[in-house]
């Protein structure tokens, strides 16, 4: 149950408006360094639009603070509601939650919320860069853009989950994420407030897992403990 239903109502209003269209060698060295530092070795992009905050509360609320992954949350939302989004998520999960910014480092057990105002770039060793560029395409922030950027760095240690939302953001990234060895999962359309984004991702033919937000969280934990349980 949400701690503050009025905050969620504000987010729903913001999301509804914003959902409308508007070298391997270096990588191996980075992974070896990650073994000795806090920076993330596994990065999972969580893409959502209309209905996303509700799904995310279920998903994140199921995860323990020591989940062995860094979670990058891309939510279609109005810029002025972004801090409220961070606060609502932080109250409903054991994980740390923060807005990502230039120079930040992705770490396991933390949710990094992608800003609306400026596109992000991702570097080896979990580094985040912001150069002030606008997001490409009709969605801000762009699930496709973030997912591809993460997958090109983390390859088989990257993943994408497409949650409830309007439009088709995330679908174009599915073949790229899978082609680089990453995993693509989606929220079960029947459990979505708006199933358009999961349906579009499913149409790509790249989805390996379809489940409710709570079941996806359980599958993420099982994947890191006993991969065969998820059939992957």
Coordinates of C-alpha atoms in Angstrom, one line a residue:
X1 CA 0.0 0.0 0.0
X2 CA 1.4 3.4 -0.9
X3 CA 2.4 5.6 2.0
X4 CA 1.1 8.7 0.3
X5 CA -1.7 8.3 -2.1
X6 CA -1.9 12.0 -2.9
X7 CA 1.7 11.8 -4.2
X8 CA 0.9 9.0 -6.5
X9 CA -2.1 10.9 -7.8
X10 CA 0.2 13.8 -8.7
X11 CA 2.5 11.3 -10.5
X12 CA -0.4 9.8 -12.4
X13 CA -1.4 13.2 -13.7
X14 CA 2.1 14.0 -14.7
X15 CA 2.6 10.7 -16.5
X16 CA -0.7 10.9 -18.3
X17 CA 0.4 14.2 -19.9
X18 CA 4.0 13.2 -20.6
X19 CA 3.0 9.9 -22.2
X20 CA 1.9 11.6 -25.3
X21 CA 4.5 11.6 -28.2
X22 CA 6.8 14.4 -28.3
X23 CA 35.7 -2.2 -27.3
X24 CA 35.4 -5.3 -25.8
X25 CA 38.9 -5.0 -24.3
X26 CA 38.0 -1.8 -22.4
X27 CA 34.8 -3.5 -21.3
X28 CA 36.7 -6.6 -19.9
X29 CA 39.1 -4.2 -18.0
X30 CA 36.1 -2.3 -16.7
X31 CA 34.5 -5.5 -15.4
X32 CA 37.7 -6.6 -13.7
X33 CA 37.8 -3.2 -11.9
X34 CA 34.2 -3.5 -10.9
X35 CA 35.0 -6.6 -9.0
X36 CA 37.1 -4.4 -6.7
X37 CA 34.8 -1.4 -6.5
X38 CA 31.2 -0.6 -5.9
X39 CA 30.3 0.2 -9.5
X40 CA 27.7 -2.0 -11.1
X41 CA 28.5 -5.0 -13.2
X42 CA 24.8 -5.7 -14.0
X43 CA 22.5 -2.9 -15.1
X44 CA 18.8 -3.3 -15.7
X45 CA 16.7 -0.6 -17.4
X46 CA 13.1 -0.2 -16.2
X47 CA 11.0 1.6 -18.8
X48 CA 7.5 2.9 -18.0
X49 CA 4.9 5.4 -18.9
X50 CA 1.2 5.6 -18.1
X51 CA 0.6 3.2 -15.2
X52 CA 4.3 2.9 -14.5
X53 CA 4.6 4.3 -11.0
X54 CA 2.0 1.8 -9.7
X55 CA 3.8 -1.1 -11.4
X56 CA 7.2 0.2 -10.1
X57 CA 6.0 0.3 -6.5
X58 CA 5.0 -3.3 -6.8
X59 CA 8.3 -4.3 -8.5
X60 CA 10.7 -2.3 -6.3
X61 CA 8.9 -3.1 -3.1
X62 CA 9.6 -6.8 -3.7
X63 CA 13.4 -6.3 -4.0
X64 CA 15.9 -6.5 -1.0
X65 CA 18.5 -3.8 -0.5
X66 CA 21.3 -6.1 -1.6
X67 CA 19.9 -6.9 -5.0
X68 CA 23.0 -7.6 -7.2
X69 CA 22.0 -5.1 -10.0
X70 CA 21.9 -1.4 -10.6
X71 CA 18.4 -0.3 -11.7
X72 CA 18.0 2.6 -14.2
X73 CA 14.4 3.8 -14.1
X74 CA 13.1 5.6 -17.2
X75 CA 9.7 7.1 -16.6
X76 CA 7.7 9.3 -19.0
X77 CA 6.8 12.2 -16.7
X78 CA 6.6 16.0 -16.6
X79 CA 9.9 17.5 -15.4
X80 CA 8.4 19.3 -12.4
X81 CA 7.1 15.9 -11.1
X82 CA 10.4 14.1 -11.2
X83 CA 11.5 14.8 -7.6
X84 CA 8.1 13.7 -6.4
X85 CA 8.7 10.4 -8.3
X86 CA 12.0 9.9 -6.5
X87 CA 10.4 10.5 -3.1
X88 CA 7.4 8.2 -3.8
X89 CA 9.7 5.4 -4.9
X90 CA 12.1 5.9 -2.0
X91 CA 9.2 5.5 0.5
X92 CA 8.2 2.2 -1.1
X93 CA 11.4 0.2 -1.5
X94 CA 14.4 -0.9 0.5
X95 CA 16.7 0.2 -2.3
X96 CA 18.4 3.6 -2.5
X97 CA 16.7 5.9 -4.9
X98 CA 18.2 9.1 -6.5
X99 CA 18.0 11.2 -9.6
X100 CA 20.9 10.5 -11.9
X101 CA 23.3 13.3 -12.8
X102 CA 26.6 14.1 -14.5
X103 CA 29.5 12.2 -12.9
X104 CA 27.4 9.7 -10.9
X105 CA 28.3 6.1 -10.7
X106 CA 25.8 3.2 -11.0
X107 CA 26.0 0.9 -8.1
X108 CA 24.2 -2.3 -7.1
X109 CA 21.2 -2.0 -4.8
X110 CA 20.2 1.4 -6.1
X111 CA 17.6 2.9 -8.4
X112 CA 18.8 5.7 -10.6
X113 CA 15.9 7.8 -12.0
X114 CA 16.7 9.2 -15.4
X115 CA 16.1 13.0 -15.7
X116 CA 13.6 14.4 -18.1
X117 CA 15.6 17.5 -19.0
X118 CA 18.8 16.1 -20.5
X119 CA 19.9 12.9 -22.2
X120 CA 22.4 10.7 -20.4
X121 CA 25.4 8.7 -21.6
X122 CA 26.7 5.6 -19.9
X123 CA 30.4 4.7 -19.7
X124 CA 32.4 1.7 -18.5
X125 CA 32.9 1.4 -14.7
X126 CA 29.3 2.6 -14.2
X127 CA 29.9 6.2 -14.9
X128 CA 27.1 8.5 -16.0
X129 CA 27.6 11.5 -18.2
X130 CA 25.3 14.4 -19.1
X131 CA 26.2 16.6 -22.0
X132 CA 23.1 18.8 -22.1
X133 CA 21.7 17.2 -25.3
X134 CA 18.0 16.8 -25.7
X135 CA 16.4 13.3 -25.9
X136 CA 16.0 12.1 -29.5
X137 CA 12.6 11.1 -30.7
X138 CA 9.1 11.9 -29.3
X139 CA 9.6 10.7 -25.7
X140 CA 11.4 12.4 -22.8
X141 CA 13.2 10.6 -21.3
X142 CA 13.6 7.9 -24.0
X143 CA 13.5 4.3 -23.0
X144 CA 14.9 3.3 -26.4
X145 CA 17.9 5.6 -26.1
X146 CA 18.8 4.7 -22.5
X147 CA 18.4 0.9 -23.1
X148 CA 20.6 0.9 -26.2
X149 CA 23.2 3.1 -24.5
X150 CA 23.3 0.7 -21.5
X151 CA 23.4 -2.4 -23.6
X152 CA 26.3 -1.1 -25.7
X153 CA 28.4 -0.8 -22.6
X154 CA 27.2 -3.8 -20.5
X155 CA 26.2 -6.2 -23.3
X156 CA 25.2 -9.6 -21.8
X157 CA 25.2 -7.9 -18.3
X158 CA 22.4 -5.5 -19.4
X159 CA 18.7 -6.0 -19.3
X160 CA 15.4 -4.2 -20.1
X161 CA 12.0 -4.5 -18.5
X162 CA 9.1 -2.7 -20.3
X163 CA 6.3 -1.9 -17.9
X164 CA 2.8 -0.3 -18.4
X165 CA 2.7 2.6 -20.8
X166 CA 1.2 4.4 -23.8
X167 CA 3.0 4.3 -27.1
X168 CA 5.8 2.1 -28.2
X169 CA 8.9 3.4 -26.5
X170 CA 11.3 0.5 -25.7
X171 CA 10.3 -1.6 -28.6
X172 CA 13.0 -0.4 -30.9
X173 CA 15.6 -1.2 -28.3
X174 CA 14.6 -4.8 -27.8
X175 CA 16.4 -6.3 -30.8
X176 CA 19.6 -4.3 -29.9
X177 CA 19.5 -5.3 -26.2
X178 CA 18.9 -9.0 -27.1
X179 CA 21.5 -8.9 -30.0
X180 CA 24.2 -7.8 -27.5
X181 CA 23.4 -10.7 -25.2
X182 CA 21.0 -8.9 -22.8
X183 CA 17.6 -9.9 -21.5
X184 CA 14.3 -8.4 -22.4
X185 CA 11.3 -8.9 -20.1
X186 CA 7.9 -7.2 -20.1
X187 CA 5.0 -6.7 -17.6
X188 CA 2.1 -9.0 -18.4
X189 CA -0.3 -6.8 -20.5
X190 CA -3.3 -8.0 -18.5
X191 CA -1.7 -6.5 -15.4
X192 CA -1.0 -3.1 -17.0
X193 CA -3.0 0.1 -16.7
X194 CA -2.1 0.6 -20.4
X195 CA -0.6 -2.4 -22.2
X196 CA 0.6 -0.6 -25.4
X197 CA 4.3 -0.5 -24.6
X198 CA 4.5 -4.2 -23.4
X199 CA 2.5 -5.2 -26.5
X200 CA 4.9 -3.3 -28.8
X201 CA 7.9 -4.9 -27.1
X202 CA 6.3 -8.4 -27.5
X203 CA 5.8 -7.7 -31.2
X204 CA 9.6 -7.4 -31.5
X205 CA 9.9 -11.1 -30.9
X206 CA 12.7 -10.5 -28.4
X207 CA 10.9 -10.9 -25.1
X208 CA 12.0 -13.8 -22.9
X209 CA 9.8 -13.3 -19.9
X210 CA 6.2 -12.0 -19.3
X211 CA 4.9 -11.6 -15.8
X212 CA 3.4 -9.3 -13.2
X213 CA 5.6 -6.7 -11.6
X214 CA 5.9 -8.8 -8.4
X215 CA 6.7 -11.9 -10.4
X216 CA 9.3 -10.1 -12.4
X217 CA 11.0 -9.0 -9.2
X218 CA 11.1 -12.6 -8.0
X219 CA 12.5 -13.7 -11.4
X220 CA 15.3 -11.1 -11.2
X221 CA 16.3 -12.5 -7.8
X222 CA 16.1 -16.1 -9.1
X223 CA 18.1 -15.1 -12.2
X224 CA 21.1 -14.1 -10.0
X225 CA 20.7 -17.1 -7.7
X226 CA 19.5 -20.0 -9.9
X227 CA 19.1 -18.9 -13.5
X228 CA 17.4 -22.1 -14.6
X229 CA 14.3 -21.2 -12.6
X230 CA 13.4 -18.4 -15.0
X231 CA 14.0 -20.5 -18.0
X232 CA 16.8 -18.3 -19.2

